[in-house]
XYZ file of C-alpha atoms in Angstrom:
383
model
C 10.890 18.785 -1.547
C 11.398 14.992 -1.544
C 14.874 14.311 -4.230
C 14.371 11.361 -6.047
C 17.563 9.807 -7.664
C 17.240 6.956 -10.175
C 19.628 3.930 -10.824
C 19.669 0.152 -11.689
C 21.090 -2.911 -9.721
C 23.084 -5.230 -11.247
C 20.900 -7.155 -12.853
C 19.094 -4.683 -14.984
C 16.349 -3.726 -12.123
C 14.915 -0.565 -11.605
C 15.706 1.243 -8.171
C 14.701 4.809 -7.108
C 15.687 6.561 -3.994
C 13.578 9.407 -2.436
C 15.686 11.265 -0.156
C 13.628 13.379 3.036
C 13.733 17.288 1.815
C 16.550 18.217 4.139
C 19.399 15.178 3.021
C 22.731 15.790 1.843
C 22.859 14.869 -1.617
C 23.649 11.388 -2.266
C 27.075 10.164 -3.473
C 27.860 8.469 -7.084
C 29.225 5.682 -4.961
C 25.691 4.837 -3.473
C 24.414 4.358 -6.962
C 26.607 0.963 -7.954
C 25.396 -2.350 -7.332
C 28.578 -4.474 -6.785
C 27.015 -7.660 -6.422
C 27.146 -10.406 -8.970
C 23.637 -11.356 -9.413
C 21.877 -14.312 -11.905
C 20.233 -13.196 -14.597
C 16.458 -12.296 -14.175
C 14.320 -15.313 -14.040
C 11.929 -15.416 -16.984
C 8.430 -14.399 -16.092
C 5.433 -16.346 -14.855
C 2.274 -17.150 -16.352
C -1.132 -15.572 -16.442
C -4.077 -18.192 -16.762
C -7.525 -17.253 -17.367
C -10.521 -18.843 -15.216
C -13.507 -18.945 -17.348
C -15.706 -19.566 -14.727
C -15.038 -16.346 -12.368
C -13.936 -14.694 -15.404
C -10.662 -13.984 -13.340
C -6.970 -13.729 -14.228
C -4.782 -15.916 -11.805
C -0.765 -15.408 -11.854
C 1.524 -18.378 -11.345
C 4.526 -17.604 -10.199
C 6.469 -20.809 -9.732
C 9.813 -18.852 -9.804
C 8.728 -17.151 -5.859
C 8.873 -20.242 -3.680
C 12.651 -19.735 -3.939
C 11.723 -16.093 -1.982
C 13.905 -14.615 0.708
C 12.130 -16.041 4.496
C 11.917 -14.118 7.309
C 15.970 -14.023 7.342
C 17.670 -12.484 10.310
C 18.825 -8.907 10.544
C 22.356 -9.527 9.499
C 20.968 -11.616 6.519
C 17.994 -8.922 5.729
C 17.749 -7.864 2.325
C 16.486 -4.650 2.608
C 18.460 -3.286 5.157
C 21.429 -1.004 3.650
C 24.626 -2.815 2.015
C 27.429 -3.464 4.943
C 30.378 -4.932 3.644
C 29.328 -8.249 5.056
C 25.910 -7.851 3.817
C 25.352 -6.660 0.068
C 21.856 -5.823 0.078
C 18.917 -5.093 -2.410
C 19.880 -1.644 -1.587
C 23.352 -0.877 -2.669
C 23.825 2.463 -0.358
C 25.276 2.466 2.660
C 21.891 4.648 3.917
C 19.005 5.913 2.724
C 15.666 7.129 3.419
C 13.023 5.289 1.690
C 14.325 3.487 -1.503
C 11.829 1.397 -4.269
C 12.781 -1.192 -6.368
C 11.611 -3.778 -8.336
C 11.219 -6.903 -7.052
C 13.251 -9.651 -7.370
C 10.678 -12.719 -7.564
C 8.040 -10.403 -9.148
C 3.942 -12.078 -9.199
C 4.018 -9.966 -12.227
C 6.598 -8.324 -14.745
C 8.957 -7.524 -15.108
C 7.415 -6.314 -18.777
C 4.342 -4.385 -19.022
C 2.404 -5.206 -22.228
C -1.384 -5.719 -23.246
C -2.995 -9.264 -22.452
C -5.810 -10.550 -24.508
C -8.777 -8.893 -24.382
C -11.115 -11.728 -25.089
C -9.741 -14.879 -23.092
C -11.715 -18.277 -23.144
C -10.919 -21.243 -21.554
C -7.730 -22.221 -21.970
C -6.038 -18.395 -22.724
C -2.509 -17.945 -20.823
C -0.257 -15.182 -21.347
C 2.955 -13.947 -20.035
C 2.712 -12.555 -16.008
C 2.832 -8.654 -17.404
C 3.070 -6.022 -15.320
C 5.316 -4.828 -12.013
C 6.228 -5.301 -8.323
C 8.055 -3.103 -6.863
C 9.070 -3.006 -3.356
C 8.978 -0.265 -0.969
C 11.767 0.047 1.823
C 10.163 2.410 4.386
C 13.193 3.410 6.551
C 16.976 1.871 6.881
C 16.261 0.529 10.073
C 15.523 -3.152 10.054
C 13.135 -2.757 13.554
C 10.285 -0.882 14.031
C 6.702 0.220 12.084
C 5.356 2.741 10.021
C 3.476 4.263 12.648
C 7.067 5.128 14.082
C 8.569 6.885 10.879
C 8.089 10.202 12.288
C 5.948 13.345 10.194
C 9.264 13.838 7.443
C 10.257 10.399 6.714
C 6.085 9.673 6.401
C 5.684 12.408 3.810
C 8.203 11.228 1.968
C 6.910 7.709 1.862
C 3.373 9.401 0.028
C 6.024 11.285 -2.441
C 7.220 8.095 -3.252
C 3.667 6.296 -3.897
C 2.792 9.440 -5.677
C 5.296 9.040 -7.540
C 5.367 5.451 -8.095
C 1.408 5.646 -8.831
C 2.313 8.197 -12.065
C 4.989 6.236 -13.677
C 3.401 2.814 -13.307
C -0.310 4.076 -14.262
C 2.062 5.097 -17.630
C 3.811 1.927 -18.557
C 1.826 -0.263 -21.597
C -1.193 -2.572 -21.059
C -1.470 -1.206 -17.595
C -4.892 -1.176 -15.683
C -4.734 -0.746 -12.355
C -2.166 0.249 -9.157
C -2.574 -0.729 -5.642
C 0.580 -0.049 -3.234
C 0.189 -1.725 -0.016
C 1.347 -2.835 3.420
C 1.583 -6.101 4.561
C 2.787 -5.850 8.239
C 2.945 -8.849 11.273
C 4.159 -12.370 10.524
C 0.338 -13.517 10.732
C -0.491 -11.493 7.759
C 2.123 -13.272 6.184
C 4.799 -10.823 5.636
C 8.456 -12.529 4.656
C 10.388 -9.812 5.335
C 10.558 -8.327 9.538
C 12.068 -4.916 8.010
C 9.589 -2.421 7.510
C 8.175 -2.115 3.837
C 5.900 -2.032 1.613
C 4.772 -3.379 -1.938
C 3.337 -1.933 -5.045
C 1.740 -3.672 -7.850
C 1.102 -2.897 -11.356
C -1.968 -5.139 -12.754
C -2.530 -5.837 -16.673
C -6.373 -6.373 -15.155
C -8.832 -4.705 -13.118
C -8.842 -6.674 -10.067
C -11.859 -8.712 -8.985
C -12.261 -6.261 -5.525
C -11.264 -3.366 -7.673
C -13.946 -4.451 -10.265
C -17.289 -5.056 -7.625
C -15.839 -1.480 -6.202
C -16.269 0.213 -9.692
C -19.145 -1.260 -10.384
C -20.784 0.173 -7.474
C -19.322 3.785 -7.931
C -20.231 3.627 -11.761
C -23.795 3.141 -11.110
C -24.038 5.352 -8.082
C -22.646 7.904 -10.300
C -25.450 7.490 -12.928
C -27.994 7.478 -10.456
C -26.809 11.167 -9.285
C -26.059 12.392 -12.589
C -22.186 12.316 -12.077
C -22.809 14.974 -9.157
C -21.260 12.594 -6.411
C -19.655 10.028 -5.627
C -20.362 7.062 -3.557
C -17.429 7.150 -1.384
C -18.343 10.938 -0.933
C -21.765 10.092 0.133
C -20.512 7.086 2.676
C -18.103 9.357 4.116
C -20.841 11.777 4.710
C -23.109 9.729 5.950
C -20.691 8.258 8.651
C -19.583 12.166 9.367
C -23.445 12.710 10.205
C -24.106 9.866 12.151
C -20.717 10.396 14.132
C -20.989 6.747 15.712
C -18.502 4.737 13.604
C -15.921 8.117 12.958
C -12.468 7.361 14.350
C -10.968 11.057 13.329
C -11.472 13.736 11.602
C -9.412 16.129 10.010
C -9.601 18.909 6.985
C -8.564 17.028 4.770
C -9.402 13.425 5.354
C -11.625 11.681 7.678
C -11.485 8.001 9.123
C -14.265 5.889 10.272
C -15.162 2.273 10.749
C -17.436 1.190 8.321
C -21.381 0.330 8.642
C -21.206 -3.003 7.113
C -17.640 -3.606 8.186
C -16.539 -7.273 7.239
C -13.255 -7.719 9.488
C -13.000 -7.211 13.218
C -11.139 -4.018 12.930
C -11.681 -2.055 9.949
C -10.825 1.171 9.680
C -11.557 3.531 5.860
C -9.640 6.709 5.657
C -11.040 8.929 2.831
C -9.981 12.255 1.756
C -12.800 14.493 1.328
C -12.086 15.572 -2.401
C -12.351 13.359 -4.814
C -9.378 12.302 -6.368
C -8.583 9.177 -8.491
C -5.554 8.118 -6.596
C -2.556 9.060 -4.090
C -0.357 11.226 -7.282
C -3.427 14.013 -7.262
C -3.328 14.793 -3.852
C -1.653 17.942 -3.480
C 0.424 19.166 -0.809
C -1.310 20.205 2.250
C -3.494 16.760 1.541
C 0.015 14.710 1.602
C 0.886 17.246 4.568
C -2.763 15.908 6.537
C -1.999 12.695 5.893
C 1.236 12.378 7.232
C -0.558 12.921 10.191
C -3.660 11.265 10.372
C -2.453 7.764 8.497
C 0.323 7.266 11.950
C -1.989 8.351 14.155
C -4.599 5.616 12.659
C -1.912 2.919 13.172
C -1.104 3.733 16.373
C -4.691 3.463 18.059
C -4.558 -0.298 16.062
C -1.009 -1.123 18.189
C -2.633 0.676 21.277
C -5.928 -1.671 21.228
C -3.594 -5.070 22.815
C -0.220 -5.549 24.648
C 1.485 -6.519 21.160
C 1.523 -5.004 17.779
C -1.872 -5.650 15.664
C -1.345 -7.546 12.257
C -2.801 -5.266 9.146
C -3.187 -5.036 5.644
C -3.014 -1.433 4.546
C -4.687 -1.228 1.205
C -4.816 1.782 -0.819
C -7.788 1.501 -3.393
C -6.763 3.883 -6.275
C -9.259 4.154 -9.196
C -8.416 1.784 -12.064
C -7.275 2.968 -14.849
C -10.247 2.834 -17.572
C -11.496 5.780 -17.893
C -15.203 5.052 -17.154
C -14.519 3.301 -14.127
C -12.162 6.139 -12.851
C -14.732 9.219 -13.800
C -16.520 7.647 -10.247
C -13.418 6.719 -8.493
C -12.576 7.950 -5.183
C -8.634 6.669 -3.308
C -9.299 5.724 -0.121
C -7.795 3.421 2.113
C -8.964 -0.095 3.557
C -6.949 -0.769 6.786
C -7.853 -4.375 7.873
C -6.873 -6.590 10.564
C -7.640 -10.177 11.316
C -7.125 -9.526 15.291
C -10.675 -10.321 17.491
C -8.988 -10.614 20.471
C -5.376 -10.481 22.258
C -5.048 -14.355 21.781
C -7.763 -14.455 18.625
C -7.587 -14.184 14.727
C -10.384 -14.633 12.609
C -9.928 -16.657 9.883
C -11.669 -17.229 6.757
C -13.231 -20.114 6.831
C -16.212 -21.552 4.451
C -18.834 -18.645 4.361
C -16.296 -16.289 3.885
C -13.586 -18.098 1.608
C -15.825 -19.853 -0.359
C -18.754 -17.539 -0.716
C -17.059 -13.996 -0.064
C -20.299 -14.094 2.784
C -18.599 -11.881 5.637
C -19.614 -13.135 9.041
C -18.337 -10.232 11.781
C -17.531 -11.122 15.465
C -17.627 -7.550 16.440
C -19.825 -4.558 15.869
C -18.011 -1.749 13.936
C -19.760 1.160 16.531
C -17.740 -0.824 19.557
C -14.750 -0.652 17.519
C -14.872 2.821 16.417
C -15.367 3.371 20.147
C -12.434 1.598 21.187
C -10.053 3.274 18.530
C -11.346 6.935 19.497
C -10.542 6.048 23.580
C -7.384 4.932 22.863
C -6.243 8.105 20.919
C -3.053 9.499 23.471
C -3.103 13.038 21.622
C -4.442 14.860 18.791
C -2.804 13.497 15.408
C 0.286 14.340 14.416
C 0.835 17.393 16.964
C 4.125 15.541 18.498
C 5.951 14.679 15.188
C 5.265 17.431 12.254
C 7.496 20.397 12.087
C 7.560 23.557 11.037
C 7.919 24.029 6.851
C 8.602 27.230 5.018
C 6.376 27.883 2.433
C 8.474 26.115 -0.502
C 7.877 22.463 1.936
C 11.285 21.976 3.553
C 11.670 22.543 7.505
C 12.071 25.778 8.930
């Protein structure tokens, strides 16, 4: 099983190691942050817009962020002697900590529950960051089976202890990967955030479940019943496995979009149990892979993992599933959101998601996974 070892850096900051099942245990000496770091800054500010009924976060503190740095300068990358990193061991497998110009945090406490015009309140809540692999080159799709699972232990487990913290409402890890996503860091990684709010996205999406849920007498859900309706007309499925299933949306609103459900319904990535983390190891590479294998260069993506928020009656109809997104039309083309779509949230698509789907089943070099899982014993470590 994935061994998760918990320490702080030196100034005060949470940081969590999950070591693969098979690593030595880690040494005492990996645990001390020797740097002499400036006290946290103080947090930012939460404003209220009355007239979306949105919260906004200003974070002045995070133009002062670490830039695309080079390799002997990245942060993330384990500490060297001549580079003291975020990540005080000399190795690792995938570590999490929290981040170090946070949008939110680093306290989690209520807001106020009836804001007006006007209502600000400290930036509550958590980032956290999530370092993928020690090597500073390379993609998730190339983590291997082992390092991948452990990755899901650690947003499982990340997912639990956040969804417990005070004034907490909703938790969304995510990738941001390609320097025309936006991404500041080259090294592989991740982010997780911990929202004092229900998101606006993560709001419509309830919305939708909750009443779909009514209609059907709590018997489904709608993400079930999308899922099976793409399984039964077959044209927009990308794989299929037996635990989760991918497919390309009917109304997709980027040029490639790509959902991968599992097929129970569960609220979010810590109640998947282990031969659902075991699929998914699988299937979530493979899915990368076909978006790399589509042009000559790696495809820019958000990976977002929509976990039901956490009031209860908008998580009774919740479903995780993940939205993989990528602004890539061509080789040489990115949309971008222009007035229809960034002003009015009106989606104009330059592709049809059936030639997509097509395109991301042809490309497919072998069945998921086949190449990089080994064999386990039955207690989860390799044989």
């Amino acid at each position: 099983m994935t061994r998760t070892t918990m320490t702080q850096l030196a100034d005060g900051r949470e940081i969590i190691y999950f070591d693969d099942a098979e690593s030595a245990e880690r040494p005492a000496e990996s645990l001390v942050d020797h740097r002499d770091l400036p006290t946290r800054p103080e947090p930012g500010e939460l404003r209220f817009d009355a007239l979306s009924r949105d919260w906004v976060a200003v974070a002045a503190h995070r133009q002062s962020r670490t830039h695309l740095p080079p390799a002997d300068q990245c942060p993330i990358c384990p500490t060297t002697p001549a580079n003291q990193t975020e990540i005080p061991a000399p190795d690792y497998d995938v570590a999490v900590f929290e981040n170090r110009f946070p949008s939110l945090g680093p306290d989690a406490h209520e807001i106020p529950a009836t804001p007006v015009w006007g209502t600000t309140a400290p930036a509550a809540g958590r980032c956290e960051v999530v370092a993928f692999t020690p090597q500073h080159t390379g993609s998730f799709s190339e983590l291997g089976w082992r390092r991948t699972r452990t990755v899901i232990d650690a947003w499982a487990h990340r997912t639990q202890a956040l969804s417990a913290l005070p004034g907490i409402r909703q938790v969304f890890p995510f990738e941001n990967r390609g320097a025309d996503i936006g991404v500041t860091l080259h090294h592989p990684h991740g982010q997780i955030y911990a929202y004092p709010y229900v998101t606006p996205r993560a709001a419509v999406l309830a919305a939708a479940a909750g009443e779909f849920a009514t209609s059907t007498d709590g018997t489904a859900t709608l993400t079930s019943s999308l899922l099976q309706a793409e399984r039964s007309d077959g044209s927009r499925m990308v794989l299929e496995g037996e635990h989760f299933s991918a497919y390309v949306p009917f109304a997709a609103r980027w040029p490639l979009e790509v959902h991968l459900v599992p097929h129970r319904q569960v609220p979010d990535l810590a109640a998947l149990d282990g031969a659902e983390r075991d699929e998914l190891a699988e299937l979530y590479p493979e899915l990368l892979k076909r978006f790399d294998a589509l042009y000559p260069t790696p495809t820019p993506y958000i990976a977002a993992w929509h976990q039901a928020p956490l009031e209860p009656a908008m998580r009774r109809a919740g479903h995780l599933h993940l939205q993989l997104t990528s602004p890539r039309r061509a080789a040489d083309k990115l949309k971008y959101l222009a007035g229809s779509e960034a002003a009015m949230g009106a989606f104009i698509n330059d592709t049809t998601p059936e030639s997509v789907a097509a395109r991301l089943r042809e490309v497919a070099a072998q069945p998921a996974g086949l190449a990089t899982r080994p064999t386990l014993t039955p207690e989860g470590t390799p044989a």
